[in-house]
CSV table of C-alpha atoms in Angstrom, one decimal:
chain,number,residue,atom,x,y,z
A,114,MET,CA,41.1,144.6,160.4
A,115,ILE,CA,40.3,141.2,158.9
A,116,TYR,CA,41.4,137.7,160.0
A,117,ARG,CA,41.8,134.4,158.1
A,118,PHE,CA,39.4,131.7,159.3
A,119,MET,CA,41.9,129.0,160.3
A,120,ILE,CA,41.8,125.7,162.1
A,121,GLY,CA,43.2,125.9,165.6
A,122,ASN,CA,44.2,122.9,167.7
A,123,TYR,CA,41.8,120.6,165.9
A,124,PRO,CA,42.8,116.9,166.0
A,125,ASP,CA,43.1,115.0,162.7
A,126,SER,CA,40.8,112.3,164.0
A,127,TYR,CA,38.0,114.9,164.1
A,128,TRP,CA,37.9,115.5,160.3
A,129,PHE,CA,34.4,114.5,159.1
A,130,LYS,CA,33.5,112.8,155.8
A,131,TYR,CA,30.8,114.8,154.0
A,132,ASP,CA,28.0,113.0,152.0
A,133,SER,CA,28.1,115.1,148.9
A,134,THR,CA,25.2,113.2,147.2
A,135,VAL,CA,22.7,115.8,148.4
A,136,VAL,CA,24.7,119.0,147.6
A,137,ALA,CA,28.0,118.9,145.8
A,138,SER,CA,30.9,120.4,147.7
A,139,TYR,CA,31.7,123.0,145.0
A,140,LYS,CA,28.3,124.6,145.6
A,141,PHE,CA,29.6,126.0,148.9
A,142,ILE,CA,32.2,128.2,147.2
A,143,GLU,CA,29.7,129.8,144.8
A,144,CYS,CA,28.4,132.3,147.5
A,145,LYS,CA,24.7,131.6,146.6
A,146,GLU,CA,21.9,130.3,148.7
A,147,ILE,CA,21.3,126.6,148.6
A,148,GLN,CA,17.7,125.3,148.7
A,149,PHE,CA,16.8,121.7,149.6
A,150,ASN,CA,14.7,120.0,152.3
A,151,LYS,CA,16.8,117.5,154.3
A,152,PRO,CA,19.8,117.9,156.5
A,153,LEU,CA,23.3,117.4,155.1
A,154,VAL,CA,25.1,114.4,156.6
A,155,PHE,CA,28.7,114.3,158.0
A,156,LYS,CA,30.2,111.0,159.3
A,157,LEU,CA,33.2,110.5,161.4
A,158,GLU,CA,35.0,107.3,160.4
A,159,LYS,CA,37.3,106.9,163.4
A,160,LYS,CA,36.2,106.0,166.9
A,161,VAL,CA,36.7,109.0,169.2
A,162,SER,CA,35.7,110.3,172.6
A,163,GLU,CA,32.2,111.8,171.9
A,164,LYS,CA,32.5,114.1,175.0
A,165,ARG,CA,35.8,115.6,173.7
A,166,LEU,CA,34.6,115.8,170.1
A,167,LEU,CA,31.2,117.4,171.0
A,168,SER,CA,33.0,120.1,173.0
A,169,TYR,CA,34.1,121.8,169.8
A,170,ASP,CA,32.0,124.6,168.2
A,171,ILE,CA,33.5,124.5,164.7
A,172,TYR,CA,34.0,121.3,162.7
A,173,PHE,CA,36.0,120.6,159.5
A,174,SER,CA,35.3,118.1,156.8
A,175,ASP,CA,36.3,117.1,153.3
A,176,GLY,CA,33.3,119.3,152.3
A,177,PRO,CA,31.9,122.4,154.0
A,178,VAL,CA,32.6,123.7,157.5
A,179,PHE,CA,29.8,123.2,160.1
A,180,ILE,CA,29.1,124.5,163.6
A,181,SER,CA,27.7,123.1,166.8
A,182,PRO,CA,24.2,123.6,168.1
A,183,ARG,CA,25.6,125.9,170.8
A,184,LEU,CA,27.3,128.2,168.3
A,185,ALA,CA,24.3,128.1,165.9
A,186,ASN,CA,22.1,129.2,168.8
A,187,LEU,CA,24.5,132.1,169.7
A,188,LEU,CA,24.6,133.2,166.1
A,189,SER,CA,20.9,132.9,165.4
A,190,ASN,CA,20.2,136.4,166.7
A,191,ASN,CA,23.1,138.1,164.9
A,192,GLN,CA,21.5,139.7,161.9
A,193,ASP,CA,24.9,140.9,160.4
A,194,PHE,CA,26.2,137.3,160.5
A,195,LEU,CA,23.0,135.9,159.0
A,196,HIS,CA,23.2,138.5,156.2
A,197,ASP,CA,26.6,137.0,155.2
A,198,VAL,CA,26.0,133.3,156.0
A,199,GLN,CA,23.2,130.9,155.3
A,200,LEU,CA,22.9,128.2,158.1
A,201,ILE,CA,21.9,124.9,156.7
A,202,GLU,CA,20.7,121.9,158.8
A,203,ALA,CA,23.2,119.1,159.3
A,204,THR,CA,23.3,115.8,161.1
A,205,ILE,CA,26.5,114.2,162.2
A,206,ILE,CA,27.2,110.5,162.8
A,207,VAL,CA,29.8,109.7,165.4
A,208,ASN,CA,30.5,106.2,166.7
A,209,GLY,CA,27.3,105.0,165.1
A,210,ARG,CA,25.2,107.6,166.8
A,211,SER,CA,23.3,110.4,165.1
A,212,TYR,CA,23.3,114.0,166.4
A,213,SER,CA,21.2,116.8,165.0
A,214,GLY,CA,21.1,120.6,165.4
A,215,TYR,CA,24.4,121.2,163.6
A,216,LYS,CA,24.5,123.9,160.9
A,217,VAL,CA,26.6,124.1,157.8
A,218,LEU,CA,28.1,127.5,157.0
A,219,ASN,CA,27.2,128.5,153.5
A,220,ILE,CA,29.0,131.8,153.0
A,221,LEU,CA,27.1,134.3,150.8
A,222,ARG,CA,29.6,137.2,150.8
A,223,LEU,CA,32.5,137.5,148.4
A,224,ILE,CA,34.9,140.4,149.0
A,225,SER,CA,38.2,141.6,147.5
A,226,CYS,CA,40.5,141.4,150.4
A,227,ILE,CA,43.9,140.1,149.3
A,228,ASP,CA,46.6,142.6,148.3
A,229,MET,CA,47.9,140.8,145.2
A,230,ASN,CA,50.8,143.2,144.8
A,231,LYS,CA,52.2,142.3,148.3
A,232,SER,CA,51.3,138.7,148.3
A,233,GLU,CA,53.4,135.9,146.8
A,234,TYR,CA,51.7,133.3,144.7
A,235,VAL,CA,51.8,131.2,141.5
A,236,PRO,CA,48.9,130.0,139.3
A,237,ILE,CA,48.0,126.4,140.1
A,238,LEU,CA,47.6,125.7,136.4
A,239,ASP,CA,50.2,127.2,134.1
A,240,ASP,CA,47.7,127.3,131.2
A,241,TYR,CA,45.2,129.3,133.3
A,242,PRO,CA,47.2,132.2,134.9
A,243,ASP,CA,44.0,134.0,136.1
A,244,GLY,CA,42.7,130.8,137.7
A,245,PRO,CA,43.2,129.4,141.2
A,246,LYS,CA,46.5,130.4,142.9
A,247,LYS,CA,48.8,128.8,145.3
A,248,PHE,CA,49.9,131.4,147.9
A,249,TYR,CA,53.3,131.3,149.5
A,250,LYS,CA,52.6,134.6,151.3
A,251,MET,CA,49.2,136.2,151.7
A,252,VAL,CA,48.8,139.8,152.7
A,253,PHE,CA,45.4,141.3,153.3
A,254,LYS,CA,44.4,144.8,152.1
A,255,GLU,CA,44.7,147.4,154.8
A,256,ASN,CA,41.6,149.5,154.3
A,257,ILE,CA,38.6,147.4,153.4
A,258,ASN,CA,35.5,149.6,153.6
A,259,GLU,CA,33.0,146.8,153.1
A,260,GLN,CA,31.1,145.9,156.2
A,261,PHE,CA,30.9,142.1,156.7
A,262,CYS,CA,31.1,139.4,159.4
A,263,MET,CA,32.3,136.4,157.3
A,264,ALA,CA,33.2,136.2,153.6
A,265,ARG,CA,35.1,134.4,151.0
A,266,CYS,CA,38.1,136.1,149.3
A,267,GLU,CA,37.4,137.1,145.7
A,268,GLU,CA,41.0,136.5,144.9
A,269,SER,CA,40.9,132.9,146.3
A,270,GLU,CA,37.4,131.7,146.9
A,271,GLY,CA,38.5,128.8,149.1
A,272,ARG,CA,39.8,131.2,151.7
A,273,ILE,CA,37.4,132.5,154.4
A,274,VAL,CA,37.9,135.7,156.4
A,275,ILE,CA,36.2,137.1,159.4
A,276,SER,CA,35.8,140.6,160.7
A,277,GLU,CA,37.2,142.0,164.0
A,278,SER,CA,33.7,142.1,165.5
A,279,LEU,CA,33.0,138.4,164.7
A,280,ARG,CA,36.5,137.5,166.0
A,281,GLN,CA,35.7,139.3,169.3
A,282,PHE,CA,32.3,137.5,169.4
A,283,PHE,CA,34.1,134.2,169.1
A,284,ILE,CA,36.6,135.1,171.8
A,285,GLU,CA,33.9,136.3,174.2
A,286,ASN,CA,31.9,133.1,173.7
A,287,LYS,CA,35.0,130.9,173.9
A,288,VAL,CA,34.4,129.3,170.6
A,289,LYS,CA,36.5,126.1,170.2
A,290,GLY,CA,38.0,124.8,167.0
A,291,ILE,CA,39.6,127.8,165.2
A,292,ASP,CA,42.6,129.9,165.7
A,293,LEU,CA,41.5,133.4,166.8
A,294,TYR,CA,44.8,134.9,167.7
A,295,THR,CA,46.7,135.0,164.3
């Protein structure tokens, strides 16, 4: 079984602004390794409780998703995960303070996982019917034989899915920031 990688109980005030001058945001949906030599930077514009914010493990931005040093450390020995995801150094700026050790998730796997016959959708652009789609109802395929931990959906590259084993890993390690129960 596969699960959609979704935000769970994540406050709006915790959305980061991504500095896309180093690596453009679209590069993260290409499922290719990205090479450069300095950390990506994310900044939180609003004043927030650092203690509460830093208790999360997964963070969302107007660019790529990134994870806490705690979760990066837990995943650093998971070879199946590292086969599917490149972890890229990141620095976050919160209330004028800089924090390092964060990692951007650059997903390298692309799998066909949405049952287009059972899903309900329309093309976003009428002139490009095979292009990006707006889903009203998304149904995942039942029998996906491909082994993976985390991947992008071939039918909609902006969507991220996780495997049952990665979902269980997140539950066992009490990962905070995503919905693991839908």
